[in-house]
CSV table of C-alpha atoms in Angstrom, one decimal:
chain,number,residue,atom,x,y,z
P,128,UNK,CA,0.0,0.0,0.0
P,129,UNK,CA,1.2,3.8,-1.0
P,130,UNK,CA,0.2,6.2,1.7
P,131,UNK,CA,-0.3,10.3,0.3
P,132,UNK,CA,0.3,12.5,3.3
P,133,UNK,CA,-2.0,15.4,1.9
P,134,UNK,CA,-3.8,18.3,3.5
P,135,UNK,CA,-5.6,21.7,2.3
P,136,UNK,CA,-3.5,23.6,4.6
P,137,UNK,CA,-0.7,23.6,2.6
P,138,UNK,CA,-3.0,25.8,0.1
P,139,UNK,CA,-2.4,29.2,2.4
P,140,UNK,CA,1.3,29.3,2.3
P,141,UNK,CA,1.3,32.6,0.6
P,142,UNK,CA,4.8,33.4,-1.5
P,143,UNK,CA,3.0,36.2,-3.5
P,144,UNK,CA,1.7,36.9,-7.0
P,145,UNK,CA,4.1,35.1,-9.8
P,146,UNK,CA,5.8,33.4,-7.4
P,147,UNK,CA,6.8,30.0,-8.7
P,148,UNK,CA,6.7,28.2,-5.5
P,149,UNK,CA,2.9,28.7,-5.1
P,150,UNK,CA,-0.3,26.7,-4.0
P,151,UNK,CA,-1.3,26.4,-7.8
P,152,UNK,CA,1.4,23.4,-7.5
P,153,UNK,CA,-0.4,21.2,-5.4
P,154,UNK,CA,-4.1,22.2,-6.0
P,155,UNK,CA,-3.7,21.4,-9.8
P,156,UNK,CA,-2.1,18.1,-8.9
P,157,UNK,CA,-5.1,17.0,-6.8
P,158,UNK,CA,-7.4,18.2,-9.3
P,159,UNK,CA,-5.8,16.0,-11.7
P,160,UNK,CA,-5.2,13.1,-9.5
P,161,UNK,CA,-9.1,13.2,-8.8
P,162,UNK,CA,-10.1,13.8,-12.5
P,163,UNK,CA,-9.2,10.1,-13.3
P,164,UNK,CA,-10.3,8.6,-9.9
P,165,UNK,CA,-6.5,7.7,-9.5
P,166,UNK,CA,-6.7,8.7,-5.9
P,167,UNK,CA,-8.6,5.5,-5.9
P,168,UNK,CA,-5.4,3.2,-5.8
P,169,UNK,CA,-3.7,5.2,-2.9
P,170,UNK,CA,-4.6,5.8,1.1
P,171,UNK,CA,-5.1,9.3,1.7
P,172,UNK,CA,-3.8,10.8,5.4
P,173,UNK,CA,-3.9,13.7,7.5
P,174,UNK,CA,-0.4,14.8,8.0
P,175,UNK,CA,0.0,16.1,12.2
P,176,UNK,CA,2.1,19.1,13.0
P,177,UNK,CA,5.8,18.7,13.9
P,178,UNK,CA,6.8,19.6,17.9
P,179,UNK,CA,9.5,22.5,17.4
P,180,UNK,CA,10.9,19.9,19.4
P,181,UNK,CA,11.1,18.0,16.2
P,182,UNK,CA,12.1,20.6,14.3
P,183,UNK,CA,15.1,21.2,16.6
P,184,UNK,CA,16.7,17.9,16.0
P,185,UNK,CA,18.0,19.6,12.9
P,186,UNK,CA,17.4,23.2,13.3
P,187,UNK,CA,18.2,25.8,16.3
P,188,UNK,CA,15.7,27.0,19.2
P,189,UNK,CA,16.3,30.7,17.6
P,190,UNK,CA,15.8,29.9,13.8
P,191,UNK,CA,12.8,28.5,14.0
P,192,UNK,CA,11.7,31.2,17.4
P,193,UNK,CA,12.7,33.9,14.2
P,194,UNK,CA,10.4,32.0,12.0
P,195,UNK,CA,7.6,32.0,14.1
P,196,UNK,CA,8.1,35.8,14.6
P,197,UNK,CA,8.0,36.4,11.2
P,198,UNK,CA,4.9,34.4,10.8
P,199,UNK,CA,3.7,36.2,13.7
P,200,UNK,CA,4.2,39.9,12.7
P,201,UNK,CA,2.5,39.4,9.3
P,202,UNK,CA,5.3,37.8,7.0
P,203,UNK,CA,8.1,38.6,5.5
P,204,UNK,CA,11.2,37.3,3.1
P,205,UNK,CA,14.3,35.0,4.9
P,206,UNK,CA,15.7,36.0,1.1
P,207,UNK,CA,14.7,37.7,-2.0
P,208,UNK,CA,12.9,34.2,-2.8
P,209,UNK,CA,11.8,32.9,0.2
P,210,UNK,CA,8.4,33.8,1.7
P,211,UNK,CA,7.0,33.5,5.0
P,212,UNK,CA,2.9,34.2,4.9
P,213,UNK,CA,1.3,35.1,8.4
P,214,UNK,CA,0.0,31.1,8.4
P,215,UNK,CA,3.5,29.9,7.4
P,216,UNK,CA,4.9,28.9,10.6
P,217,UNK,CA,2.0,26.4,11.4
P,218,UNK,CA,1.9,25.3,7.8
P,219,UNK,CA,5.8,24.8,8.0
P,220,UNK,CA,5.4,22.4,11.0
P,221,UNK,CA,2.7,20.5,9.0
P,222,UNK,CA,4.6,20.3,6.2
P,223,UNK,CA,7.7,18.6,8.3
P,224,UNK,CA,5.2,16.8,10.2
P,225,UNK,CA,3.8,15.2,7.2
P,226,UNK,CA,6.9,13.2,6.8
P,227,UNK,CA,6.7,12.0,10.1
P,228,UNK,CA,3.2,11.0,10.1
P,229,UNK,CA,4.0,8.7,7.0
P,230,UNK,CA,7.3,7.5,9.1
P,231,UNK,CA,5.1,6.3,11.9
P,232,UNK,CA,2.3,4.2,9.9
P,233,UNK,CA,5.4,2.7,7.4
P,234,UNK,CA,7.0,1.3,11.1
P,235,UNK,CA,3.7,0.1,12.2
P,236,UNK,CA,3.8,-2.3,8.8
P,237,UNK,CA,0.7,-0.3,7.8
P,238,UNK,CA,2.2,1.1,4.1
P,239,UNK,CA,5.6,0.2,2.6
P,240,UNK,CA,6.1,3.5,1.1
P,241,UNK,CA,4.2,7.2,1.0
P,242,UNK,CA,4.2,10.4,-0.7
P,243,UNK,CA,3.9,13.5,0.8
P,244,UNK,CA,2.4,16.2,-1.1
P,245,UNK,CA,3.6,19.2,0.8
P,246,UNK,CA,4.7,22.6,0.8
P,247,UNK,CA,6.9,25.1,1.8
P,248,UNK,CA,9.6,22.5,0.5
P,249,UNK,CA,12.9,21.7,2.5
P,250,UNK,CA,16.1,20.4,1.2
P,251,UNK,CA,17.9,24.0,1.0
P,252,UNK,CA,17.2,24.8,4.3
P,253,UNK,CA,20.3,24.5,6.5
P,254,UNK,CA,20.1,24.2,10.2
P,255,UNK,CA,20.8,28.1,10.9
P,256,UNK,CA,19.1,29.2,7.8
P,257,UNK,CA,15.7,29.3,5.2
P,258,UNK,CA,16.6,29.7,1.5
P,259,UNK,CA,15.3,28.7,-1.8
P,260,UNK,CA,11.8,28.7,-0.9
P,261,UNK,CA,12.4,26.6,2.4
P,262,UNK,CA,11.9,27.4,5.9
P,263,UNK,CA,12.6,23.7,7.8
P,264,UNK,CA,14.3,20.8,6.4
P,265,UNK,CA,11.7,18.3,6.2
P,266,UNK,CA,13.7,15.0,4.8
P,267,UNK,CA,16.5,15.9,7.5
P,268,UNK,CA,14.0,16.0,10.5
P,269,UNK,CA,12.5,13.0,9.1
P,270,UNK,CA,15.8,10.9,8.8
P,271,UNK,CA,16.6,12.3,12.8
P,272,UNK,CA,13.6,11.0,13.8
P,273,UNK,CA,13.6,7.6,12.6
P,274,UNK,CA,17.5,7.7,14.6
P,275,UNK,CA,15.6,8.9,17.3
P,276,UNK,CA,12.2,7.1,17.6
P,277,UNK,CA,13.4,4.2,16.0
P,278,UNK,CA,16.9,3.6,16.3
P,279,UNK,CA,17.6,3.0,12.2
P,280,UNK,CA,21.1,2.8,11.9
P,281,UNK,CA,21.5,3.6,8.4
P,282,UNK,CA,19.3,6.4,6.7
P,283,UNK,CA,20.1,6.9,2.9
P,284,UNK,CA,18.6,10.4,1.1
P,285,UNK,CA,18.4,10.1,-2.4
P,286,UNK,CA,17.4,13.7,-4.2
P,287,UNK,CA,16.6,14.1,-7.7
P,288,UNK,CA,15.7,17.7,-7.5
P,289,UNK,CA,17.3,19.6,-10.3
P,290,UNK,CA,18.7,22.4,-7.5
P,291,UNK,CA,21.1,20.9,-5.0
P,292,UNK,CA,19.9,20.5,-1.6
P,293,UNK,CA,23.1,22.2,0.3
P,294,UNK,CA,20.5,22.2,3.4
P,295,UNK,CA,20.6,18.5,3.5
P,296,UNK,CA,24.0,18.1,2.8
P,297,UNK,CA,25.3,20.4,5.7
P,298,UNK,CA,23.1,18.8,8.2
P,299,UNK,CA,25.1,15.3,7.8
P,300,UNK,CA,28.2,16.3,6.1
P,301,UNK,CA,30.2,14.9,8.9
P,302,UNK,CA,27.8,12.1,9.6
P,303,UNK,CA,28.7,8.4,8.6
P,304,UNK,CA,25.3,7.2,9.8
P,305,UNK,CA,23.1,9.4,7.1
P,306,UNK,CA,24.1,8.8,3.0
P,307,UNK,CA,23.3,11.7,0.9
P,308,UNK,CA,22.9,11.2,-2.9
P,309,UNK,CA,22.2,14.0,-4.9
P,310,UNK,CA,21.7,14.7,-8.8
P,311,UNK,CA,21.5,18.4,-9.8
P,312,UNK,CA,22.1,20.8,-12.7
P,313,UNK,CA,25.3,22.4,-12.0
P,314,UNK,CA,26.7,24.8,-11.8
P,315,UNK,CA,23.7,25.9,-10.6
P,316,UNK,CA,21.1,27.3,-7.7
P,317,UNK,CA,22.4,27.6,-5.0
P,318,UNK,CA,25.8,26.9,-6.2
P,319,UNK,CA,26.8,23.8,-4.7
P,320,UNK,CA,26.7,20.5,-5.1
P,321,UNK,CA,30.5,19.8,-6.6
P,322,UNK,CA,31.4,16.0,-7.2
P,323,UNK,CA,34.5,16.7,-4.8
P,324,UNK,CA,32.2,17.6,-2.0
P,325,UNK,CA,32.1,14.6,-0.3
P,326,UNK,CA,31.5,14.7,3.0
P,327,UNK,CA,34.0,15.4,5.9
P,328,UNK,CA,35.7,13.5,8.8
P,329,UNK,CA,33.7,10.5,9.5
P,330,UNK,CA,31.2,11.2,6.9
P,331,UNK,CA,33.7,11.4,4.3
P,332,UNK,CA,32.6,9.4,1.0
P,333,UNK,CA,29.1,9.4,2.7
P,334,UNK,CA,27.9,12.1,0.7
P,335,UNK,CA,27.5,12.0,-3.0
P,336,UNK,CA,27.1,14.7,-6.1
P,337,UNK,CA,26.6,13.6,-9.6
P,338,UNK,CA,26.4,17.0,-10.9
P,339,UNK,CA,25.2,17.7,-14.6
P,340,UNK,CA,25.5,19.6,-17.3
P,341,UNK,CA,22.2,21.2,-18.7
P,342,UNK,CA,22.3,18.9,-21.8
P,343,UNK,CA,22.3,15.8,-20.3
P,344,UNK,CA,20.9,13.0,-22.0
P,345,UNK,CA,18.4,11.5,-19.7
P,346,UNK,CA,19.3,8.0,-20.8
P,347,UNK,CA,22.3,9.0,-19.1
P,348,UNK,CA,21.4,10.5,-16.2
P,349,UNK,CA,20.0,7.2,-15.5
P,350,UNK,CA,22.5,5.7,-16.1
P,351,UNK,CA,24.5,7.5,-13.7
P,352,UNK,CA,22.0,7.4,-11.0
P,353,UNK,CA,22.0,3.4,-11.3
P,354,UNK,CA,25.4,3.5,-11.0
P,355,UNK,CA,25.3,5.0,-7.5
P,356,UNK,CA,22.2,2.7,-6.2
P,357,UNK,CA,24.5,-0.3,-7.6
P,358,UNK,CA,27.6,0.9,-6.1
P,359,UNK,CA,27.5,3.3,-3.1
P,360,UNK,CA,24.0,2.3,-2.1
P,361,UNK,CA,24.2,-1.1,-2.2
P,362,UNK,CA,27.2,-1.1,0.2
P,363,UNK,CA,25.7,1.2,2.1
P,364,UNK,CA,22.7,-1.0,2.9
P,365,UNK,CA,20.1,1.4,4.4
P,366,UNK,CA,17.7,0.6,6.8
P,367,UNK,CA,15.1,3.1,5.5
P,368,UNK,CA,15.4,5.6,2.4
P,369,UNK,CA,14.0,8.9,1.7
P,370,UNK,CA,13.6,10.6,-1.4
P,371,UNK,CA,13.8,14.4,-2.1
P,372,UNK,CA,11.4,13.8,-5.1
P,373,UNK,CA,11.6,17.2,-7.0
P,374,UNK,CA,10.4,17.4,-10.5
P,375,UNK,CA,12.0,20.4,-11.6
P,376,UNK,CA,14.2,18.2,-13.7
P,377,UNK,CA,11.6,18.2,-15.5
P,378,UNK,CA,12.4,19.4,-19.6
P,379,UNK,CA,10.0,21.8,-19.6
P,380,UNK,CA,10.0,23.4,-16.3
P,381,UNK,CA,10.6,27.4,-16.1
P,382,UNK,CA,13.0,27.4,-13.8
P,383,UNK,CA,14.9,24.4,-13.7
P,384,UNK,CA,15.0,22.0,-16.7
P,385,UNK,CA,17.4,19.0,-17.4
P,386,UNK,CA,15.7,16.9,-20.2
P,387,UNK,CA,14.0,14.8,-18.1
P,388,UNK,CA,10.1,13.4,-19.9
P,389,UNK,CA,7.3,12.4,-17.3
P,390,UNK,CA,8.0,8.8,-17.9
P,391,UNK,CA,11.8,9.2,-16.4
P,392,UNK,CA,9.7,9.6,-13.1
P,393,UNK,CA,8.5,6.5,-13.4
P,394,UNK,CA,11.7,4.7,-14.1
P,395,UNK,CA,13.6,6.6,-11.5
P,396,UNK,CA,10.8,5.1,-9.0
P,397,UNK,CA,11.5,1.9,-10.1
P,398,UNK,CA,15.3,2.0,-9.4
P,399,UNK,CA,14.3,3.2,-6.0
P,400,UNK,CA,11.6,1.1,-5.0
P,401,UNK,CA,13.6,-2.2,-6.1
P,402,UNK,CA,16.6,-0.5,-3.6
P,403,UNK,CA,13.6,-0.2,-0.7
P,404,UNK,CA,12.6,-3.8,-1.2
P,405,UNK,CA,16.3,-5.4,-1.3
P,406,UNK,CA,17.4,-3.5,1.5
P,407,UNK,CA,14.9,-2.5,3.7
P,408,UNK,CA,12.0,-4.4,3.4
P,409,UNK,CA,10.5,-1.7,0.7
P,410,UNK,CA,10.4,1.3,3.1
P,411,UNK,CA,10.5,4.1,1.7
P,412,UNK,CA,9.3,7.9,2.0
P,413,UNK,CA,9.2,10.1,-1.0
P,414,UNK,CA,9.0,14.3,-0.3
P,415,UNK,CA,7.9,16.9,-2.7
P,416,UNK,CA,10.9,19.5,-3.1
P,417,UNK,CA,10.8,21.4,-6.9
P,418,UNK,CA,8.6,21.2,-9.5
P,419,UNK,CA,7.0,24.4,-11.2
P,420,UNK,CA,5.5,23.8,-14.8
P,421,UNK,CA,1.7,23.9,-13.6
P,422,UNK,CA,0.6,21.1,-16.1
P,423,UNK,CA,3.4,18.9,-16.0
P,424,UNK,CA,4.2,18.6,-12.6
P,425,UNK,CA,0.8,16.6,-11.8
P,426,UNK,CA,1.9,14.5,-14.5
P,427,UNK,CA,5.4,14.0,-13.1
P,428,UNK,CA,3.7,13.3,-9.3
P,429,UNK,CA,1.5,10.8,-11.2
P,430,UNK,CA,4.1,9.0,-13.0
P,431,UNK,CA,6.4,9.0,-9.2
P,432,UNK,CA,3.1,7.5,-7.7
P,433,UNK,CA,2.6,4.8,-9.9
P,434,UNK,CA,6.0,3.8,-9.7
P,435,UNK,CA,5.5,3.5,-5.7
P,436,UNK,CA,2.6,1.7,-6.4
P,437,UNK,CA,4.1,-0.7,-8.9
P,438,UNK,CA,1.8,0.3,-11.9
P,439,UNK,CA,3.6,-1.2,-14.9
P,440,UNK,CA,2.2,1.3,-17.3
P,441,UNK,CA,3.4,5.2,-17.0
């Protein structure tokens, strides 16, 4: 069974008129996923708020106490892209909370894998900072709270956004016990993401870039993320895995834009979902990050979901 962690909340995030980050992104996905009766083949959940106890296994008591003020005093801009709405705090914890919510039923045996259709996104938010549209990191909580509630050993973040998530990779650049794999456009937002960046001290060659040029062949980029899931990964063993599932890779998206075609999502489910099942009894929980082409995004969700969900046809 494939849980989606969905909630209307996530609507009244505000990031402003033309603001490519915006609730048109998830609203038009649901739409679509209804149109068909496709919500038919998956379990639809309430996500629950994060704690800022939560939050704080990766971020700070005074980030997110500065969020929260912001949210409080009527909004305001962490950067010149990133927006926090008056409701944005709350719908920040919800949006980290979904994550945790699909954690829980996946450990009671209840789902193998789920999909959380959330925003603000997360993977560029560091532990001291918001950026790139993202106030808390919400795959990084996620992969401290399964160490936390549920002692996994070995946590493996795979992200396939088009931007580098530099948030993700600061929070466990020193940590052995966390594996970050990341494919990106680069160079590119937010500028890092370098194939010599590998991690540091005991984390060292536990943290992996596969950066790409913007003409990449997607037969290749599949190639090359195989590679890693053969290689690294499968020494690596995790116990659970989490994707930062961004479809800005997407050829046709305004603002990112490999060469990627809606049925890549499909495939690159695949490779992951056969990684889930041969290490870690198939669980796995998937993250919206990127995605801003308004029509093909649901089509690139769809296509993610029905590889969860073992669909042969994409």
């Amino acid at each position: 069974m494939t849980l989606l962690i969905y909630d209307n909340i996530y609507l009244d995030h505000d990031t402003g008129i033309g603001h490519p980050e915006n609730a048109r992104r998830i609203e038009n996905t649901i739409k679509y996923l209804e149109s068909d009766n496709f919500l038919a083949h998956v379990t639809i959940e309430k996500p629950r708020a994060a704690s800022p106890e939560e939050i704080g296994l990766i971020h700070p008591k005074t980030y997110i106490r500065t969020i929260q003020q912001i949210a409080n005093s009527g909004g305001g801009w962490l950067d010149g892209d990133t927006a926090v709405s008056g409701p944005s705090y709350n719908i920040a914890l919800y949006s980290a909370g979904a994550a945790l919510t699909a954690i829980d039923l996946i450990m009671k045996g209840e789902a193998k894998n789920a999909f959380c259709l959330v925003r603000p996104p997360g993977h560029h938010a560091t532990p001291d900072r918001g950026m790139g549209f993202c106030l808390f990191n919400n795959v990084a909580i996620a992969a401290r709270y399964l160490q936390k509630n549920y002692q996994q050993k070995r946590i493996l973040i795979i992200d396939w956004d088009v931007h580098h998530g530099n948030g993700t990779q600061d929070a466990f650049y020193d940590d052995p016990t966390v594996m970050y794999f990341s494919m990106h456009r680069y160079p590119f937002y937010p500028g890092t993401g370098a194939e010599d960046e590998t991690g540091e001290g005991k984390g060292k060659g536990f943290n992996i870039n596969i950066p790409l040029s913007m003409d990449t062949n997607p037969q290749k980029y599949i190639e090359l993320f195989s590679g890693v899931i053969e290689g690294s990964v499968n020494r690596f063993a995790p116990e659970f895995i989490i994707l930062s599932s961004g479809f800005d890779a997407y050829k046709k998206d305004p603002i990112g834009g490999l060469n990627l075609e809606i049925e890549h999502f499909y495939t690159l489910t695949e490779i992951v979902v056969e990684a889930a099942e041969k290490h870690c009894g198939g669980k796995l929980l998937s993250c919206l990050e990127g995605g801003y082409h308004l029509s093909g995004l649901p089509l690139c969700i769809k296509a993610h979901l029905k590889g969860l969900l073992k669909i042969k046809s994409c």
